[in-house]
Amino acid sequence: MGIEDEKKRRREGGAEVGFFTPPSFRSAGKKPHHALRGSASPLRRGRRCYWRPLGARKLNCRNFGPAGAMAAPCVDDPSLERNFRGHKDAVTSVDFNLNVKQLVSGSMDSCLMIWHMKPHMRAYRFVGHKDAVMCVQFSPSGHLVASGSRDKTVRIWVPNLKGESTVFRAHTGTVRSVHFSNDGQSLVTASDDKTVKVWTVHRQKFLFSFSQHINWVRCAKFSPDGRLIVSASDDKTVKLWDKTSRECVHSFCEHGGFVNYVDFHPSGTCIAAAGTDNTVKLWDVRTNRLLQHYQLHSAVVNALSFHPSGNYLITASSDSTLKILDLMEGRLLYTLHGHLGPATCVAFSRSGELFASGGVDEQVMVWKSNFDTTNYGDPLKTHRSGSSKDEVKSLPEMDFSETSFRIKAQDSIRNPQTDVVTLPPAVTNTLEHIVSQLDVLTQMGRLRFREVK
């Protein structure tokens, strides 16, 4: 199918998306996602490739079953909304303000950029760190921004035109992670000096530290209720800390490589970690049990972010892709190609309507999720103090690795009541569909766009 045929098909059928590779891409020997920069939002759903023009409001797409039969129309697909350029080196971290009017990014160029979501408003460039900025985050109120740097300092900024900041020497090594508690009163930092430290925000006063890691600590996060802290390290462990007793309550050692990133599920009942072994793992922090295991990327997974509903997880990888996972059904929803090189960071907005990503290509991309209105009921209740364990529903246990997913999925179908795998009834049909397309799914992390004839 050529370009003219596709134009004719669009005029006749009203579709806004094509399933073809333009001849210009084929003849030039280029992969589509390298040539679509600034002109389209490429993404993949299931077995077919979808290209959405930036001006298009809606995708008229269909979901194809194992036999090629068309199912009901799917919900709107993610779309690229904005593309920010201004950094002079790789983007290392991104985060949205509470009101989604601003987006902050940190970069290896030693600067922070505050981007405005309203058109025609110029970005703020904050200069103060003397070396690469490794991490940034807005405070819960949106009135402050914290940043950590290779210069071993942490800065607290006021995100306005003046760009005023206070600075304190936080560690004796590179500061890899900064994270505010949900009440905005505390800040946790992680560093190459192998420690995790907790500080007060307004006075930048040191409170206490955790020092049981034996290698660089890449990431540290507060739980939603502020009672726990989780940390990820190059010692291949994820450690869970009790803030009150200041003790390590558990170490998760299942990763086969360094652990780059970790975060709490919005319910506070489980954590997700990304590693250099190309995997994403989810554990229940109440039982310390491995819940889900995904091996879909073909390179290092650098970052991840939970959708506020808790139903979805997005990952960023050095294979240049972002992947969106449906945690309630344990399946891959989308693979997004946008960055020209490794994708280094990703974050959902507080509402889940948008998510942002950054990469080695020095770009910050803002995407509209378009799936945040999907009705999943209330599968995961937000953790509240005093609530019993029985009141908080858990994610289903699934293994989406290349080697063992077929066995686990088949066992789940044959023995739905087994103690090893507990699945909602609605997942059974999905698992049958996944097993039937296993050969395709296990290759998705390695494939780029190909011509669909």
Short mmCIF file of C-alpha atoms in Angstrom, two decimals:
data_model
loop_
_atom_site.label_atom_id
_atom_site.label_comp_id
_atom_site.label_asym_id
_atom_site.label_seq_id
_atom_site.Cartn_x
_atom_site.Cartn_y
_atom_site.Cartn_z
CA MET A 1 0.00 0.00 0.00
CA GLY A 2 1.45 3.31 -1.08
CA ILE A 3 0.92 6.81 0.20
CA GLU A 4 -1.74 7.66 -2.42
CA ASP A 5 -3.63 4.43 -1.63
CA GLU A 6 -3.54 5.33 2.05
CA LYS A 7 -4.89 8.82 1.39
CA LYS A 8 -7.72 7.33 -0.65
CA ARG A 9 -8.50 4.83 2.12
CA ARG A 10 -8.65 7.63 4.68
CA ARG A 11 -11.03 9.67 2.52
CA GLU A 12 -13.33 6.71 2.01
CA GLY A 13 -13.22 5.14 5.45
CA GLY A 14 -12.66 8.13 7.68
CA ALA A 15 -9.82 6.44 9.54
CA GLU A 16 -7.13 8.64 11.04
CA VAL A 17 -4.37 6.09 11.27
CA GLY A 18 -2.58 3.84 8.79
CA PHE A 19 -0.92 0.45 9.00
CA PHE A 20 1.91 0.98 6.53
CA THR A 21 5.50 2.08 6.21
CA PRO A 22 5.99 4.96 3.74
CA PRO A 23 8.18 4.05 0.75
CA SER A 24 10.51 6.92 1.63
CA PHE A 25 11.40 5.17 4.87
CA ARG A 26 11.94 1.83 3.16
CA SER A 27 14.05 3.22 0.36
CA ALA A 28 16.20 5.22 2.73
CA GLY A 29 16.72 2.18 4.93
CA LYS A 30 15.54 4.16 7.96
CA LYS A 31 13.35 3.01 10.78
CA PRO A 32 10.10 4.97 11.00
CA HIS A 33 10.60 6.34 14.48
CA HIS A 34 13.81 8.09 13.40
CA ALA A 35 11.98 10.03 10.70
CA LEU A 36 8.78 10.88 12.56
CA ARG A 37 10.32 13.45 14.85
CA GLY A 38 8.08 16.48 15.04
CA SER A 39 5.55 15.09 12.58
CA ALA A 40 3.79 12.19 14.23
CA SER A 41 3.36 10.25 17.45
CA PRO A 42 4.33 6.64 16.76
CA LEU A 43 3.07 3.92 19.07
CA ARG A 44 2.28 0.26 18.98
CA ARG A 45 -0.78 -1.52 20.32
CA GLY A 46 -0.91 -5.29 20.24
CA ARG A 47 0.40 -6.67 16.97
CA ARG A 48 -0.11 -3.61 14.77
CA CYS A 49 1.70 -0.32 14.42
CA TYR A 50 -0.23 2.91 14.83
CA TRP A 51 0.90 6.35 13.72
CA ARG A 52 -1.08 9.25 14.97
CA PRO A 53 -0.68 12.70 13.36
CA LEU A 54 -0.05 15.34 16.01
CA GLY A 55 -3.10 17.29 14.92
CA ALA A 56 -5.47 14.33 15.11
CA ARG A 57 -7.78 14.30 18.10
CA LYS A 58 -8.83 10.69 18.09
CA LEU A 59 -7.68 7.33 16.84
CA ASN A 60 -10.30 5.24 15.09
CA CYS A 61 -8.58 1.98 15.95
CA ARG A 62 -9.74 -1.58 16.34
CA ASN A 63 -8.40 -4.41 18.45
CA PHE A 64 -7.67 -7.60 16.53
CA GLY A 65 -8.19 -11.00 18.12
CA PRO A 66 -6.11 -14.15 17.52
CA ALA A 67 -8.07 -15.04 14.40
CA GLY A 68 -8.02 -11.53 13.01
CA ALA A 69 -11.61 -10.78 14.02
CA MET A 70 -12.27 -7.19 14.98
CA ALA A 71 -13.36 -6.55 18.55
CA ALA A 72 -15.01 -3.48 20.03
CA PRO A 73 -13.28 -0.11 19.50
CA CYS A 74 -10.53 0.53 22.03
CA VAL A 75 -10.15 3.59 24.19
CA ASP A 76 -8.14 6.51 22.85
CA ASP A 77 -4.43 5.84 22.55
CA PRO A 78 -1.64 7.92 24.07
CA SER A 79 -0.65 10.90 21.94
CA LEU A 80 2.32 13.25 21.89
CA GLU A 81 1.13 16.71 23.01
CA ARG A 82 4.27 18.83 23.43
CA ASN A 83 7.95 18.53 22.66
CA PHE A 84 10.31 20.77 24.66
CA ARG A 85 13.86 21.57 23.58
CA GLY A 86 16.35 23.64 25.52
CA HIS A 87 18.72 21.34 27.35
CA LYS A 88 22.22 20.94 25.98
CA ASP A 89 22.80 17.42 27.27
CA ALA A 90 20.88 14.31 28.29
CA VAL A 91 17.72 14.83 30.35
CA THR A 92 17.95 12.90 33.63
CA SER A 93 14.68 13.57 35.46
CA VAL A 94 11.19 15.05 34.95
CA ASP A 95 8.27 15.90 37.24
CA PHE A 96 4.93 17.73 37.00
CA ASN A 97 3.67 20.47 39.28
CA LEU A 98 0.48 19.69 41.19
CA ASN A 99 -1.61 21.98 38.99
CA VAL A 100 -0.01 20.59 35.79
CA LYS A 101 0.85 24.15 34.70
CA GLN A 102 4.57 23.53 35.01
CA LEU A 103 7.01 20.73 34.32
CA VAL A 104 10.54 20.57 35.70
CA SER A 105 13.45 18.72 34.12
CA GLY A 106 17.04 18.17 35.14
CA SER A 107 19.93 17.53 32.81
CA MET A 108 23.57 16.58 32.52
CA ASP A 109 24.11 20.17 31.36
CA SER A 110 23.99 21.21 35.08
CA CYS A 111 20.72 23.13 34.64
CA LEU A 112 17.08 22.83 35.62
CA MET A 113 14.35 23.90 33.22
CA ILE A 114 10.85 24.90 34.28
CA TRP A 115 8.55 24.41 31.28
CA HIS A 116 5.13 26.05 31.07
CA MET A 117 2.27 24.02 29.68
CA LYS A 118 0.56 27.15 28.38
CA PRO A 119 1.69 28.05 24.85
CA HIS A 120 3.88 31.09 24.21
CA MET A 121 5.30 31.16 27.76
CA ARG A 122 9.06 30.97 27.89
CA ALA A 123 10.78 28.37 30.02
CA TYR A 124 12.89 29.25 33.07
CA ARG A 125 16.48 28.04 33.15
CA PHE A 126 17.87 27.66 36.67
CA VAL A 127 21.64 27.72 37.03
CA GLY A 128 23.30 26.97 40.34
CA HIS A 129 24.65 23.44 40.41
CA LYS A 130 28.27 23.07 39.42
CA ASP A 131 27.84 19.66 37.82
CA ALA A 132 25.18 17.45 36.28
CA VAL A 133 21.68 17.57 37.78
CA MET A 134 20.69 13.95 38.43
CA CYS A 135 17.21 14.34 39.94
CA VAL A 136 14.40 16.88 40.35
CA GLN A 137 10.98 16.90 42.01
CA PHE A 138 8.20 19.34 42.80
CA SER A 139 7.00 19.47 46.40
CA PRO A 140 3.40 18.20 46.93
CA SER A 141 2.15 21.80 47.15
CA GLY A 142 4.06 22.80 44.01
CA HIS A 143 5.70 25.78 45.75
CA LEU A 144 9.20 24.26 45.84
CA VAL A 145 11.48 22.17 43.64
CA ALA A 146 14.26 19.93 44.99
CA SER A 147 17.26 18.93 42.90
CA GLY A 148 20.27 16.69 43.48
CA SER A 149 23.55 16.91 41.63
CA ARG A 150 26.86 15.29 40.90
CA ASP A 151 28.35 18.23 42.80
CA LYS A 152 27.15 16.41 45.98
CA THR A 153 24.66 19.11 46.92
CA VAL A 154 20.88 19.42 47.15
CA ARG A 155 19.13 22.66 46.22
CA ILE A 156 15.62 23.80 47.12
CA TRP A 157 14.26 26.19 44.49
CA VAL A 158 11.30 28.54 44.25
CA PRO A 159 9.93 27.87 40.75
CA ASN A 160 9.36 31.45 39.65
CA LEU A 161 11.13 33.92 37.40
CA LYS A 162 13.75 34.79 40.02
CA GLY A 163 14.75 31.16 40.54
CA GLU A 164 15.98 31.66 44.10
CA SER A 165 17.40 28.64 45.88
CA THR A 166 19.05 27.45 49.07
CA VAL A 167 21.82 24.88 48.93
CA PHE A 168 23.26 22.37 51.37
CA ARG A 169 25.95 19.74 51.07
CA ALA A 170 23.94 16.58 51.52
CA HIS A 171 26.35 13.74 50.74
CA THR A 172 29.98 12.90 50.07
CA GLY A 173 29.07 11.49 46.64
CA THR A 174 26.75 12.20 43.72
CA VAL A 175 23.14 12.76 44.80
CA ARG A 176 21.07 10.44 42.59
CA SER A 177 17.58 10.89 44.05
CA VAL A 178 15.43 13.42 45.91
CA HIS A 179 11.86 12.78 47.05
CA PHE A 180 9.38 14.74 49.19
CA SER A 181 7.08 13.04 51.68
CA ASN A 182 3.38 13.48 50.94
CA ASP A 183 3.00 16.04 53.73
CA GLY A 184 5.87 18.07 52.24
CA GLN A 185 7.73 18.22 55.53
CA SER A 186 10.52 15.73 54.84
CA LEU A 187 12.96 15.03 52.03
CA VAL A 188 14.79 11.75 51.40
CA THR A 189 18.00 11.67 49.34
CA ALA A 190 20.11 8.82 47.94
CA SER A 191 23.74 8.97 46.92
CA ASP A 192 26.82 7.27 45.56
CA ASP A 193 28.21 7.44 49.10
CA LYS A 194 26.00 4.33 49.73
CA THR A 195 23.65 6.12 52.13
CA VAL A 196 20.02 7.23 52.25
CA LYS A 197 19.38 10.40 54.28
CA VAL A 198 16.25 12.08 55.59
CA TRP A 199 16.00 15.87 56.04
CA THR A 200 13.51 18.49 57.11
CA VAL A 201 12.46 20.60 54.14
CA HIS A 202 12.21 24.14 55.50
CA ARG A 203 15.39 24.18 57.55
CA GLN A 204 17.25 21.56 55.51
CA LYS A 205 18.16 19.95 58.81
CA PHE A 206 19.64 16.44 58.74
CA LEU A 207 17.55 13.93 60.72
CA PHE A 208 19.01 10.45 60.19
CA SER A 209 20.51 8.12 57.59
CA PHE A 210 20.40 4.48 56.46
CA SER A 211 23.73 2.94 55.58
CA GLN A 212 23.33 -0.79 54.96
CA HIS A 213 23.76 -0.68 51.18
CA ILE A 214 27.20 -1.73 49.99
CA ASN A 215 27.17 0.11 46.66
CA TRP A 216 25.75 3.27 45.09
CA VAL A 217 22.13 4.03 45.98
CA ARG A 218 20.26 5.06 42.84
CA CYS A 219 16.82 5.89 44.21
CA ALA A 220 14.87 6.33 47.47
CA LYS A 221 11.16 7.06 47.94
CA PHE A 222 8.71 7.63 50.78
CA SER A 223 5.60 5.46 51.00
CA PRO A 224 2.29 7.32 50.52
CA ASP A 225 1.67 7.35 54.29
CA GLY A 226 5.28 8.34 55.06
CA ARG A 227 5.92 5.41 57.37
CA LEU A 228 8.24 3.48 55.06
CA ILE A 229 11.14 4.31 52.74
CA VAL A 230 12.27 2.13 49.86
CA SER A 231 15.71 2.32 48.26
CA ALA A 232 17.36 0.78 45.19
CA SER A 233 21.07 0.18 44.81
CA ASP A 234 23.87 -1.07 42.61
CA ASP A 235 24.35 -3.83 45.20
CA LYS A 236 21.41 -5.49 43.35
CA THR A 237 19.02 -5.10 46.28
CA VAL A 238 15.90 -3.14 47.08
CA LYS A 239 15.63 -2.35 50.78
CA LEU A 240 12.54 -1.42 52.75
CA TRP A 241 13.09 0.82 55.79
CA ASP A 242 10.87 1.70 58.74
CA LYS A 243 11.08 5.45 59.30
CA THR A 244 10.12 5.23 62.99
CA SER A 245 12.44 2.43 64.09
CA ARG A 246 15.07 3.45 61.49
CA GLU A 247 15.72 -0.19 60.67
CA CYS A 248 15.75 -2.20 57.46
CA VAL A 249 12.65 -4.39 57.62
CA HIS A 250 13.34 -6.38 54.44
CA SER A 251 15.75 -6.73 51.52
CA PHE A 252 14.53 -7.85 48.10
CA CYS A 253 17.36 -9.60 46.28
CA GLU A 254 15.67 -11.06 43.19
CA HIS A 255 17.22 -8.64 40.65
CA GLY A 256 19.99 -10.02 38.45
CA GLY A 257 21.60 -6.62 37.95
CA PHE A 258 21.84 -3.13 39.38
CA VAL A 259 18.53 -1.61 40.44
CA ASN A 260 18.07 1.79 38.81
CA TYR A 261 14.70 2.91 40.09
CA VAL A 262 12.02 2.03 42.63
CA ASP A 263 8.66 3.48 43.66
CA PHE A 264 5.60 2.75 45.77
CA HIS A 265 2.25 1.83 44.29
CA PRO A 266 -0.35 4.56 45.09
CA SER A 267 -2.03 2.15 47.52
CA GLY A 268 1.22 1.81 49.48
CA THR A 269 0.89 -1.97 49.49
CA CYS A 270 3.50 -2.82 46.88
CA ILE A 271 6.61 -1.50 45.15
CA ALA A 272 7.98 -1.67 41.61
CA ALA A 273 11.67 -1.74 40.72
CA ALA A 274 13.51 -1.40 37.40
CA GLY A 275 16.92 -2.83 36.72
CA THR A 276 19.84 -3.25 34.39
CA ASP A 277 18.75 -6.86 33.80
CA ASN A 278 15.99 -5.37 31.57
CA THR A 279 13.25 -6.38 34.01
CA VAL A 280 10.55 -4.75 36.10
CA LYS A 281 9.48 -6.50 39.30
CA LEU A 282 6.62 -5.78 41.71
CA TRP A 283 6.54 -6.96 45.34
CA ASP A 284 3.87 -6.89 48.03
CA VAL A 285 5.44 -5.05 50.97
CA ARG A 286 3.04 -6.69 53.45
CA THR A 287 4.05 -10.24 52.60
CA ASN A 288 7.40 -9.51 50.86
CA ARG A 289 6.14 -11.66 48.00
CA LEU A 290 7.02 -11.20 44.33
CA LEU A 291 3.75 -10.31 42.60
CA GLN A 292 4.62 -9.56 38.99
CA HIS A 293 7.69 -9.90 36.79
CA TYR A 294 8.00 -8.25 33.36
CA GLN A 295 10.82 -8.74 30.87
CA LEU A 296 9.65 -6.79 27.85
CA HIS A 297 12.48 -4.33 27.18
CA SER A 298 15.57 -5.27 25.21
CA ALA A 299 17.85 -2.98 27.22
CA VAL A 300 18.25 -1.43 30.66
CA VAL A 301 15.07 -0.10 32.30
CA ASN A 302 15.97 3.36 33.62
CA ALA A 303 12.78 4.60 35.26
CA LEU A 304 9.12 3.86 35.92
CA SER A 305 6.00 5.63 37.14
CA PHE A 306 2.62 4.46 38.46
CA HIS A 307 -0.60 5.96 37.16
CA PRO A 308 -2.47 7.55 40.11
CA SER A 309 -5.24 4.95 39.76
CA GLY A 310 -2.67 2.21 40.34
CA ASN A 311 -3.90 0.29 37.30
CA TYR A 312 -1.04 1.19 34.98
CA LEU A 313 2.74 1.38 35.06
CA ILE A 314 4.92 3.15 32.50
CA THR A 315 8.59 2.35 31.97
CA ALA A 316 11.48 4.09 30.19
CA SER A 317 14.35 2.12 28.74
CA SER A 318 17.67 2.43 26.97
CA ASP A 319 16.06 0.57 24.05
CA SER A 320 14.54 4.01 23.20
CA THR A 321 10.99 3.01 24.08
CA LEU A 322 8.36 3.69 26.70
CA LYS A 323 6.06 0.82 27.61
CA ILE A 324 2.69 1.02 29.33
CA LEU A 325 1.62 -2.03 31.35
CA ASP A 326 -1.86 -2.93 32.54
CA LEU A 327 -1.15 -4.21 36.06
CA MET A 328 -4.64 -5.55 36.71
CA GLU A 329 -4.47 -7.84 33.68
CA GLY A 330 -0.70 -8.29 33.64
CA ARG A 331 -0.22 -7.34 30.00
CA LEU A 332 1.58 -4.88 27.77
CA LEU A 333 -0.76 -2.18 26.45
CA TYR A 334 1.49 0.11 24.42
CA THR A 335 5.03 0.54 23.19
CA LEU A 336 5.81 4.20 22.41
CA HIS A 337 8.64 5.24 20.10
CA GLY A 338 9.56 8.90 20.32
CA HIS A 339 13.04 9.41 21.69
CA LEU A 340 16.08 9.15 19.44
CA GLY A 341 18.22 7.18 21.82
CA PRO A 342 17.81 5.89 25.38
CA ALA A 343 14.76 7.10 27.32
CA THR A 344 16.11 8.03 30.73
CA CYS A 345 13.11 9.17 32.77
CA VAL A 346 9.32 9.19 32.85
CA ALA A 347 6.63 10.52 35.20
CA PHE A 348 2.84 10.74 35.33
CA SER A 349 1.15 13.97 36.33
CA ARG A 350 -0.72 13.95 39.65
CA SER A 351 -4.04 13.50 37.84
CA GLY A 352 -2.72 10.90 35.40
CA GLU A 353 -3.99 12.83 32.41
CA LEU A 354 -0.45 13.46 31.16
CA PHE A 355 2.96 11.86 31.41
CA ALA A 356 6.38 13.25 30.52
CA SER A 357 9.56 11.56 29.36
CA GLY A 358 13.15 12.63 28.86
CA GLY A 359 16.05 11.12 26.99
CA VAL A 360 19.65 11.25 25.89
CA ASP A 361 18.39 13.11 22.81
CA GLU A 362 18.02 16.22 25.07
CA GLN A 363 14.26 16.29 24.51
CA VAL A 364 11.41 16.48 27.01
CA MET A 365 8.20 15.02 25.63
CA VAL A 366 4.73 15.46 27.10
CA TRP A 367 2.15 12.82 26.23
CA LYS A 368 -1.59 12.67 26.83
CA SER A 369 -2.45 9.31 28.36
CA ASN A 370 -6.07 9.10 27.11
CA PHE A 371 -6.69 5.97 29.17
CA ASP A 372 -7.15 7.57 32.58
CA THR A 373 -10.94 7.52 32.24
CA THR A 374 -11.15 3.76 31.66
CA ASN A 375 -13.59 2.30 34.18
CA TYR A 376 -11.83 -0.32 36.27
CA GLY A 377 -13.99 0.36 39.32
CA ASP A 378 -11.88 0.66 42.44
CA PRO A 379 -9.56 -2.36 42.27
CA LEU A 380 -6.99 -0.76 44.58
CA LYS A 381 -8.14 1.41 47.46
CA THR A 382 -5.81 4.18 48.56
CA HIS A 383 -4.05 3.24 51.77
CA ARG A 384 -5.41 5.00 54.80
CA SER A 385 -3.99 4.94 58.30
CA GLY A 386 -5.86 2.43 60.42
CA SER A 387 -7.26 0.46 57.49
CA SER A 388 -6.96 -3.30 57.77
CA LYS A 389 -5.10 -5.45 55.28
CA ASP A 390 -8.34 -7.07 54.19
CA GLU A 391 -9.67 -3.71 53.02
CA VAL A 392 -6.85 -3.18 50.49
CA LYS A 393 -7.06 -5.32 47.38
CA SER A 394 -3.83 -6.64 45.88
CA LEU A 395 -2.47 -6.76 42.37
CA PRO A 396 -2.79 -10.19 40.73
CA GLU A 397 0.33 -12.33 40.71
CA MET A 398 1.80 -12.68 37.22
CA ASP A 399 5.10 -13.43 35.55
CA PHE A 400 5.60 -11.73 32.18
CA SER A 401 9.17 -12.90 31.63
CA GLU A 402 10.30 -14.39 28.36
CA THR A 403 11.11 -17.82 29.79
CA SER A 404 8.33 -18.57 32.25
CA PHE A 405 5.25 -16.64 31.22
CA ARG A 406 3.78 -19.50 29.16
CA ILE A 407 3.95 -21.94 32.08
CA LYS A 408 2.54 -19.51 34.62
CA ALA A 409 -0.26 -18.39 32.34
CA GLN A 410 -1.34 -21.94 31.52
CA ASP A 411 -1.26 -22.97 35.17
CA SER A 412 -3.39 -19.96 36.02
CA ILE A 413 -6.04 -21.00 33.52
CA ARG A 414 -6.13 -24.62 34.62
CA ASN A 415 -6.04 -23.93 38.34
CA PRO A 416 -7.71 -20.59 39.02
CA GLN A 417 -8.05 -21.42 42.72
CA THR A 418 -4.39 -22.21 43.29
CA ASP A 419 -2.58 -20.46 46.13
CA VAL A 420 0.36 -19.60 43.91
CA VAL A 421 -1.53 -17.49 41.37
CA THR A 422 -4.67 -15.55 42.28
CA LEU A 423 -6.37 -13.92 39.34
CA PRO A 424 -9.64 -12.02 38.91
CA PRO A 425 -12.15 -13.91 36.72
CA ALA A 426 -11.95 -11.17 34.08
CA VAL A 427 -8.29 -11.96 33.49
CA THR A 428 -8.80 -15.53 32.25
CA ASN A 429 -9.83 -14.55 28.71
CA THR A 430 -6.98 -12.06 28.53
CA LEU A 431 -4.47 -14.73 29.52
CA GLU A 432 -5.74 -17.07 26.84
CA HIS A 433 -5.26 -14.29 24.30
CA ILE A 434 -1.76 -13.56 25.61
CA VAL A 435 -0.71 -17.21 25.44
CA SER A 436 -1.96 -17.45 21.86
CA GLN A 437 0.25 -14.51 20.90
CA LEU A 438 3.25 -15.43 23.06
CA ASP A 439 5.67 -15.61 20.17
CA VAL A 440 4.75 -12.06 19.20
CA LEU A 441 4.74 -10.63 22.72
CA THR A 442 8.15 -12.00 23.64
CA GLN A 443 9.67 -10.28 20.63
CA MET A 444 8.07 -6.86 21.18
CA GLY A 445 10.91 -5.61 23.35
CA ARG A 446 13.40 -6.30 20.55
CA LEU A 447 11.45 -5.17 17.52
CA ARG A 448 11.28 -1.71 16.00
CA PHE A 449 8.64 -0.53 13.57
CA ARG A 450 8.27 -2.92 10.64
CA GLU A 451 6.17 -2.71 7.54
CA VAL A 452 2.72 -4.17 8.08
CA LYS A 453 1.49 -5.44 4.80
#
